[in-house]
Amino acid sequence: MSAAGSPAPDAPVPVPDEAGWQPLPLRARRLFVLGNMFGNGVLALGLLVPIGLLAGPGWRLPLALAVLVALPALGAWSGFRRHAWTRWRLDDDGYALRRGRFWRHDTFVPRSRVQHLDIRRGPVERRFGLATLVIHTAGTRHNAVATAGLDGDDAERLRDHLARWAGTDDDDA
């Protein structure tokens, strides 16, 4: 990783699978893992109060330590898995996002439904050269699709390509 947050020149480039699904860059894994660890760590800290109030005197310390270790570890594992099973694809029909392995969530945005696009880059994402692409769609239910952990250059390229779609009106044909 260079000082500007862009990927190192020798960093491995994710390769799409045979169906064109693109994985997230490997450097996004750290953000997924740390984010889930932090969230579960806060939950673990919140559970210390009920443990202290409800557990017997001989159980408080072992139970508190188990919670403080197990929940962040579970968060790290789930962040790792979440990163590993997130894929995106752009084709002539639209943009697709696939998340999950056992409970798979497939989201498809047809090119005619793209309204406008945003790229979000928080300070941590900027540090790692990542971005979140938000595709706002026509409709009221689930009117935005956000893809976190994209390479910054990929997010800009996708935004530019999708913006060309939003600028054309297929309904006039």
PDB file of C-alpha atoms in Angstrom:
ATOM      1  CA  MET A   1       0.000   0.000   0.000  1.00  0.00           C
ATOM      2  CA  SER A   2       1.465   3.338  -0.961  1.00  0.00           C
ATOM      3  CA  ALA A   3       1.310   6.429   1.210  1.00  0.00           C
ATOM      4  CA  ALA A   4      -1.589   7.835  -0.801  1.00  0.00           C
ATOM      5  CA  GLY A   5      -3.719   4.761  -0.042  1.00  0.00           C
ATOM      6  CA  SER A   6      -3.604   3.351  -3.545  1.00  0.00           C
ATOM      7  CA  PRO A   7      -2.767  -0.312  -3.961  1.00  0.00           C
ATOM      8  CA  ALA A   8       0.844  -1.319  -4.275  1.00  0.00           C
ATOM      9  CA  PRO A   9       1.896  -1.975  -7.886  1.00  0.00           C
ATOM     10  CA  ASP A  10       2.561  -5.639  -7.106  1.00  0.00           C
ATOM     11  CA  ALA A  11      -0.734  -6.193  -5.235  1.00  0.00           C
ATOM     12  CA  PRO A  12      -2.739  -9.150  -6.571  1.00  0.00           C
ATOM     13  CA  VAL A  13      -5.613  -8.098  -8.817  1.00  0.00           C
ATOM     14  CA  PRO A  14      -8.939  -9.891  -8.198  1.00  0.00           C
ATOM     15  CA  VAL A  15      -9.911 -12.012 -11.172  1.00  0.00           C
ATOM     16  CA  PRO A  16     -13.549 -12.456 -12.192  1.00  0.00           C
ATOM     17  CA  ASP A  17     -14.940 -15.972 -12.261  1.00  0.00           C
ATOM     18  CA  GLU A  18     -16.306 -17.655 -15.379  1.00  0.00           C
ATOM     19  CA  ALA A  19     -19.685 -15.895 -15.020  1.00  0.00           C
ATOM     20  CA  GLY A  20     -18.064 -12.453 -14.714  1.00  0.00           C
ATOM     21  CA  TRP A  21     -18.551 -12.021 -10.946  1.00  0.00           C
ATOM     22  CA  GLN A  22     -15.834  -9.763  -9.531  1.00  0.00           C
ATOM     23  CA  PRO A  23     -14.565 -10.290  -5.968  1.00  0.00           C
ATOM     24  CA  LEU A  24     -13.752  -7.393  -3.685  1.00  0.00           C
ATOM     25  CA  PRO A  25     -10.059  -6.487  -3.385  1.00  0.00           C
ATOM     26  CA  LEU A  26      -8.102  -8.369  -0.726  1.00  0.00           C
ATOM     27  CA  ARG A  27      -7.269  -5.184   1.159  1.00  0.00           C
ATOM     28  CA  ALA A  28     -10.999  -4.718   1.850  1.00  0.00           C
ATOM     29  CA  ARG A  29     -10.950  -7.876   3.965  1.00  0.00           C
ATOM     30  CA  ARG A  30      -9.235  -6.028   6.801  1.00  0.00           C
ATOM     31  CA  LEU A  31     -12.046  -3.465   6.928  1.00  0.00           C
ATOM     32  CA  PHE A  32     -14.748  -6.131   6.983  1.00  0.00           C
ATOM     33  CA  VAL A  33     -12.954  -8.067   9.743  1.00  0.00           C
ATOM     34  CA  LEU A  34     -12.131  -5.044  11.909  1.00  0.00           C
ATOM     35  CA  GLY A  35     -15.609  -3.563  11.505  1.00  0.00           C
ATOM     36  CA  ASN A  36     -17.305  -6.763  12.638  1.00  0.00           C
ATOM     37  CA  MET A  37     -14.803  -7.271  15.471  1.00  0.00           C
ATOM     38  CA  PHE A  38     -15.449  -3.741  16.715  1.00  0.00           C
ATOM     39  CA  GLY A  39     -19.238  -4.156  16.575  1.00  0.00           C
ATOM     40  CA  ASN A  40     -19.137  -7.465  18.420  1.00  0.00           C
ATOM     41  CA  GLY A  41     -16.602  -6.041  20.897  1.00  0.00           C
ATOM     42  CA  VAL A  42     -19.042  -3.255  21.797  1.00  0.00           C
ATOM     43  CA  LEU A  43     -21.759  -5.873  22.253  1.00  0.00           C
ATOM     44  CA  ALA A  44     -19.406  -7.899  24.475  1.00  0.00           C
ATOM     45  CA  LEU A  45     -18.699  -4.844  26.633  1.00  0.00           C
ATOM     46  CA  GLY A  46     -22.430  -4.231  26.946  1.00  0.00           C
ATOM     47  CA  LEU A  47     -22.951  -7.807  28.131  1.00  0.00           C
ATOM     48  CA  LEU A  48     -20.521  -7.343  31.029  1.00  0.00           C
ATOM     49  CA  VAL A  49     -23.165  -5.498  33.074  1.00  0.00           C
ATOM     50  CA  PRO A  50     -25.782  -8.292  32.936  1.00  0.00           C
ATOM     51  CA  ILE A  51     -23.051 -10.857  33.559  1.00  0.00           C
ATOM     52  CA  GLY A  52     -21.933  -8.932  36.627  1.00  0.00           C
ATOM     53  CA  LEU A  53     -25.492  -8.613  37.920  1.00  0.00           C
ATOM     54  CA  LEU A  54     -26.861 -12.064  37.095  1.00  0.00           C
ATOM     55  CA  ALA A  55     -23.960 -14.528  37.229  1.00  0.00           C
ATOM     56  CA  GLY A  56     -22.874 -16.112  40.461  1.00  0.00           C
ATOM     57  CA  PRO A  57     -19.614 -14.958  42.061  1.00  0.00           C
ATOM     58  CA  GLY A  58     -17.629 -17.965  40.802  1.00  0.00           C
ATOM     59  CA  TRP A  59     -18.896 -17.547  37.242  1.00  0.00           C
ATOM     60  CA  ARG A  60     -18.497 -13.811  36.673  1.00  0.00           C
ATOM     61  CA  LEU A  61     -14.835 -13.670  35.655  1.00  0.00           C
ATOM     62  CA  PRO A  62     -14.745 -16.823  33.462  1.00  0.00           C
ATOM     63  CA  LEU A  63     -18.006 -15.875  31.746  1.00  0.00           C
ATOM     64  CA  ALA A  64     -16.884 -12.268  31.196  1.00  0.00           C
ATOM     65  CA  LEU A  65     -13.558 -13.403  29.719  1.00  0.00           C
ATOM     66  CA  ALA A  66     -15.301 -15.931  27.480  1.00  0.00           C
ATOM     67  CA  VAL A  67     -17.677 -13.251  26.165  1.00  0.00           C
ATOM     68  CA  LEU A  68     -14.835 -10.743  25.659  1.00  0.00           C
ATOM     69  CA  VAL A  69     -12.894 -13.287  23.589  1.00  0.00           C
ATOM     70  CA  ALA A  70     -15.668 -15.202  21.808  1.00  0.00           C
ATOM     71  CA  LEU A  71     -17.776 -12.335  20.473  1.00  0.00           C
ATOM     72  CA  PRO A  72     -14.947 -10.367  18.811  1.00  0.00           C
ATOM     73  CA  ALA A  73     -13.561 -13.646  17.421  1.00  0.00           C
ATOM     74  CA  LEU A  74     -16.991 -14.453  15.992  1.00  0.00           C
ATOM     75  CA  GLY A  75     -17.084 -10.953  14.502  1.00  0.00           C
ATOM     76  CA  ALA A  76     -13.687 -11.454  12.858  1.00  0.00           C
ATOM     77  CA  TRP A  77     -14.795 -14.780  11.387  1.00  0.00           C
ATOM     78  CA  SER A  78     -18.085 -13.360  10.071  1.00  0.00           C
ATOM     79  CA  GLY A  79     -16.283 -10.341   8.553  1.00  0.00           C
ATOM     80  CA  PHE A  80     -13.843 -12.665   6.824  1.00  0.00           C
ATOM     81  CA  ARG A  81     -16.711 -14.755   5.432  1.00  0.00           C
ATOM     82  CA  ARG A  82     -18.712 -11.664   4.427  1.00  0.00           C
ATOM     83  CA  HIS A  83     -15.776 -10.390   2.399  1.00  0.00           C
ATOM     84  CA  ALA A  84     -15.115 -13.782   0.831  1.00  0.00           C
ATOM     85  CA  TRP A  85     -18.718 -14.181  -0.374  1.00  0.00           C
ATOM     86  CA  THR A  86     -19.393 -10.698  -1.758  1.00  0.00           C
ATOM     87  CA  ARG A  87     -19.236 -10.348  -5.539  1.00  0.00           C
ATOM     88  CA  TRP A  88     -20.388  -7.794  -8.109  1.00  0.00           C
ATOM     89  CA  ARG A  89     -20.957  -7.878 -11.852  1.00  0.00           C
ATOM     90  CA  LEU A  90     -21.632  -5.283 -14.522  1.00  0.00           C
ATOM     91  CA  ASP A  91     -23.010  -6.419 -17.860  1.00  0.00           C
ATOM     92  CA  ASP A  92     -25.172  -5.003 -20.648  1.00  0.00           C
ATOM     93  CA  ASP A  93     -28.355  -5.624 -18.655  1.00  0.00           C
ATOM     94  CA  GLY A  94     -27.345  -3.880 -15.435  1.00  0.00           C
ATOM     95  CA  TYR A  95     -25.446  -4.112 -12.156  1.00  0.00           C
ATOM     96  CA  ALA A  96     -25.660  -7.151  -9.897  1.00  0.00           C
ATOM     97  CA  LEU A  97     -24.479  -7.636  -6.320  1.00  0.00           C
ATOM     98  CA  ARG A  98     -24.276 -11.051  -4.667  1.00  0.00           C
ATOM     99  CA  ARG A  99     -23.700 -11.510  -0.939  1.00  0.00           C
ATOM    100  CA  GLY A 100     -23.599 -14.612   1.203  1.00  0.00           C
ATOM    101  CA  ARG A 101     -23.181 -18.305   0.734  1.00  0.00           C
ATOM    102  CA  PHE A 102     -25.902 -20.044   2.733  1.00  0.00           C
ATOM    103  CA  TRP A 103     -28.342 -17.116   2.816  1.00  0.00           C
ATOM    104  CA  ARG A 104     -27.533 -15.622  -0.549  1.00  0.00           C
ATOM    105  CA  HIS A 105     -28.793 -12.148  -1.350  1.00  0.00           C
ATOM    106  CA  ASP A 106     -28.810 -11.293  -5.039  1.00  0.00           C
ATOM    107  CA  THR A 107     -29.575  -7.710  -5.972  1.00  0.00           C
ATOM    108  CA  PHE A 108     -29.948  -6.661  -9.568  1.00  0.00           C
ATOM    109  CA  VAL A 109     -30.326  -3.088 -10.811  1.00  0.00           C
ATOM    110  CA  PRO A 110     -31.501  -2.950 -14.430  1.00  0.00           C
ATOM    111  CA  ARG A 111     -29.808  -0.218 -16.392  1.00  0.00           C
ATOM    112  CA  SER A 112     -33.137   1.555 -16.961  1.00  0.00           C
ATOM    113  CA  ARG A 113     -33.668   1.952 -13.186  1.00  0.00           C
ATOM    114  CA  VAL A 114     -30.421   3.805 -12.390  1.00  0.00           C
ATOM    115  CA  GLN A 115     -31.289   7.330 -11.229  1.00  0.00           C
ATOM    116  CA  HIS A 116     -28.087   8.742  -9.749  1.00  0.00           C
ATOM    117  CA  LEU A 117     -24.872   7.528  -8.153  1.00  0.00           C
ATOM    118  CA  ASP A 118     -22.729   8.389  -5.157  1.00  0.00           C
ATOM    119  CA  ILE A 119     -19.272   7.344  -4.094  1.00  0.00           C
ATOM    120  CA  ARG A 120     -18.587   7.466  -0.364  1.00  0.00           C
ATOM    121  CA  ARG A 121     -15.083   7.325   1.061  1.00  0.00           C
ATOM    122  CA  GLY A 122     -14.680   7.465   4.795  1.00  0.00           C
ATOM    123  CA  PRO A 123     -11.265   8.108   6.337  1.00  0.00           C
ATOM    124  CA  VAL A 124     -10.498   4.408   6.778  1.00  0.00           C
ATOM    125  CA  GLU A 125     -11.629   3.587   3.241  1.00  0.00           C
ATOM    126  CA  ARG A 126      -9.469   6.406   1.864  1.00  0.00           C
ATOM    127  CA  ARG A 127      -6.483   5.035   3.790  1.00  0.00           C
ATOM    128  CA  PHE A 128      -6.860   1.689   2.041  1.00  0.00           C
ATOM    129  CA  GLY A 129      -7.823   3.069  -1.389  1.00  0.00           C
ATOM    130  CA  LEU A 130     -11.388   1.751  -1.122  1.00  0.00           C
ATOM    131  CA  ALA A 131     -14.822   3.258  -1.691  1.00  0.00           C
ATOM    132  CA  THR A 132     -18.528   2.534  -1.358  1.00  0.00           C
ATOM    133  CA  LEU A 133     -20.603   2.861  -4.518  1.00  0.00           C
ATOM    134  CA  VAL A 134     -24.248   3.797  -3.915  1.00  0.00           C
ATOM    135  CA  ILE A 135     -26.631   3.282  -6.837  1.00  0.00           C
ATOM    136  CA  HIS A 136     -29.932   5.100  -6.350  1.00  0.00           C
ATOM    137  CA  THR A 137     -32.757   3.510  -8.283  1.00  0.00           C
ATOM    138  CA  ALA A 138     -36.259   4.321  -9.414  1.00  0.00           C
ATOM    139  CA  GLY A 139     -38.865   2.984  -7.037  1.00  0.00           C
ATOM    140  CA  THR A 140     -39.701   3.221  -3.372  1.00  0.00           C
ATOM    141  CA  ARG A 141     -38.647  -0.089  -1.872  1.00  0.00           C
ATOM    142  CA  HIS A 142     -34.911  -0.683  -1.556  1.00  0.00           C
ATOM    143  CA  ASN A 143     -34.239   2.407  -3.618  1.00  0.00           C
ATOM    144  CA  ALA A 144     -30.467   2.329  -3.136  1.00  0.00           C
ATOM    145  CA  VAL A 145     -27.884  -0.406  -3.540  1.00  0.00           C
ATOM    146  CA  ALA A 146     -24.585   0.148  -1.707  1.00  0.00           C
ATOM    147  CA  THR A 147     -21.463  -1.878  -2.439  1.00  0.00           C
ATOM    148  CA  ALA A 148     -18.824  -1.338   0.236  1.00  0.00           C
ATOM    149  CA  GLY A 149     -15.190  -2.342  -0.099  1.00  0.00           C
ATOM    150  CA  LEU A 150     -14.756  -1.633  -3.796  1.00  0.00           C
ATOM    151  CA  ASP A 151     -11.388  -0.562  -5.106  1.00  0.00           C
ATOM    152  CA  GLY A 152     -11.519   3.234  -5.489  1.00  0.00           C
ATOM    153  CA  ASP A 153     -10.686   3.062  -9.200  1.00  0.00           C
ATOM    154  CA  ASP A 154     -13.318   0.354  -9.783  1.00  0.00           C
ATOM    155  CA  ALA A 155     -15.934   2.458  -7.975  1.00  0.00           C
ATOM    156  CA  GLU A 156     -15.173   5.463 -10.175  1.00  0.00           C
ATOM    157  CA  ARG A 157     -15.179   3.353 -13.326  1.00  0.00           C
ATOM    158  CA  LEU A 158     -18.508   1.781 -12.366  1.00  0.00           C
ATOM    159  CA  ARG A 159     -19.975   5.188 -11.499  1.00  0.00           C
ATOM    160  CA  ASP A 160     -18.913   6.632 -14.848  1.00  0.00           C
ATOM    161  CA  HIS A 161     -20.276   3.654 -16.780  1.00  0.00           C
ATOM    162  CA  LEU A 162     -23.578   3.626 -14.872  1.00  0.00           C
ATOM    163  CA  ALA A 163     -23.895   7.414 -15.209  1.00  0.00           C
ATOM    164  CA  ARG A 164     -23.885   7.016 -18.983  1.00  0.00           C
ATOM    165  CA  TRP A 165     -26.825   4.622 -18.580  1.00  0.00           C
ATOM    166  CA  ALA A 166     -28.678   7.079 -16.352  1.00  0.00           C
ATOM    167  CA  GLY A 167     -28.194   9.763 -19.014  1.00  0.00           C
ATOM    168  CA  THR A 168     -29.900   7.708 -21.729  1.00  0.00           C
ATOM    169  CA  ASP A 169     -33.599   6.968 -21.750  1.00  0.00           C
ATOM    170  CA  ASP A 170     -34.493   3.544 -23.120  1.00  0.00           C
ATOM    171  CA  ASP A 171     -38.219   4.278 -22.767  1.00  0.00           C
ATOM    172  CA  ASP A 172     -38.197   6.524 -25.847  1.00  0.00           C
ATOM    173  CA  ALA A 173     -37.443   3.619 -28.179  1.00  0.00           C
TER     174      ALA A 173
END
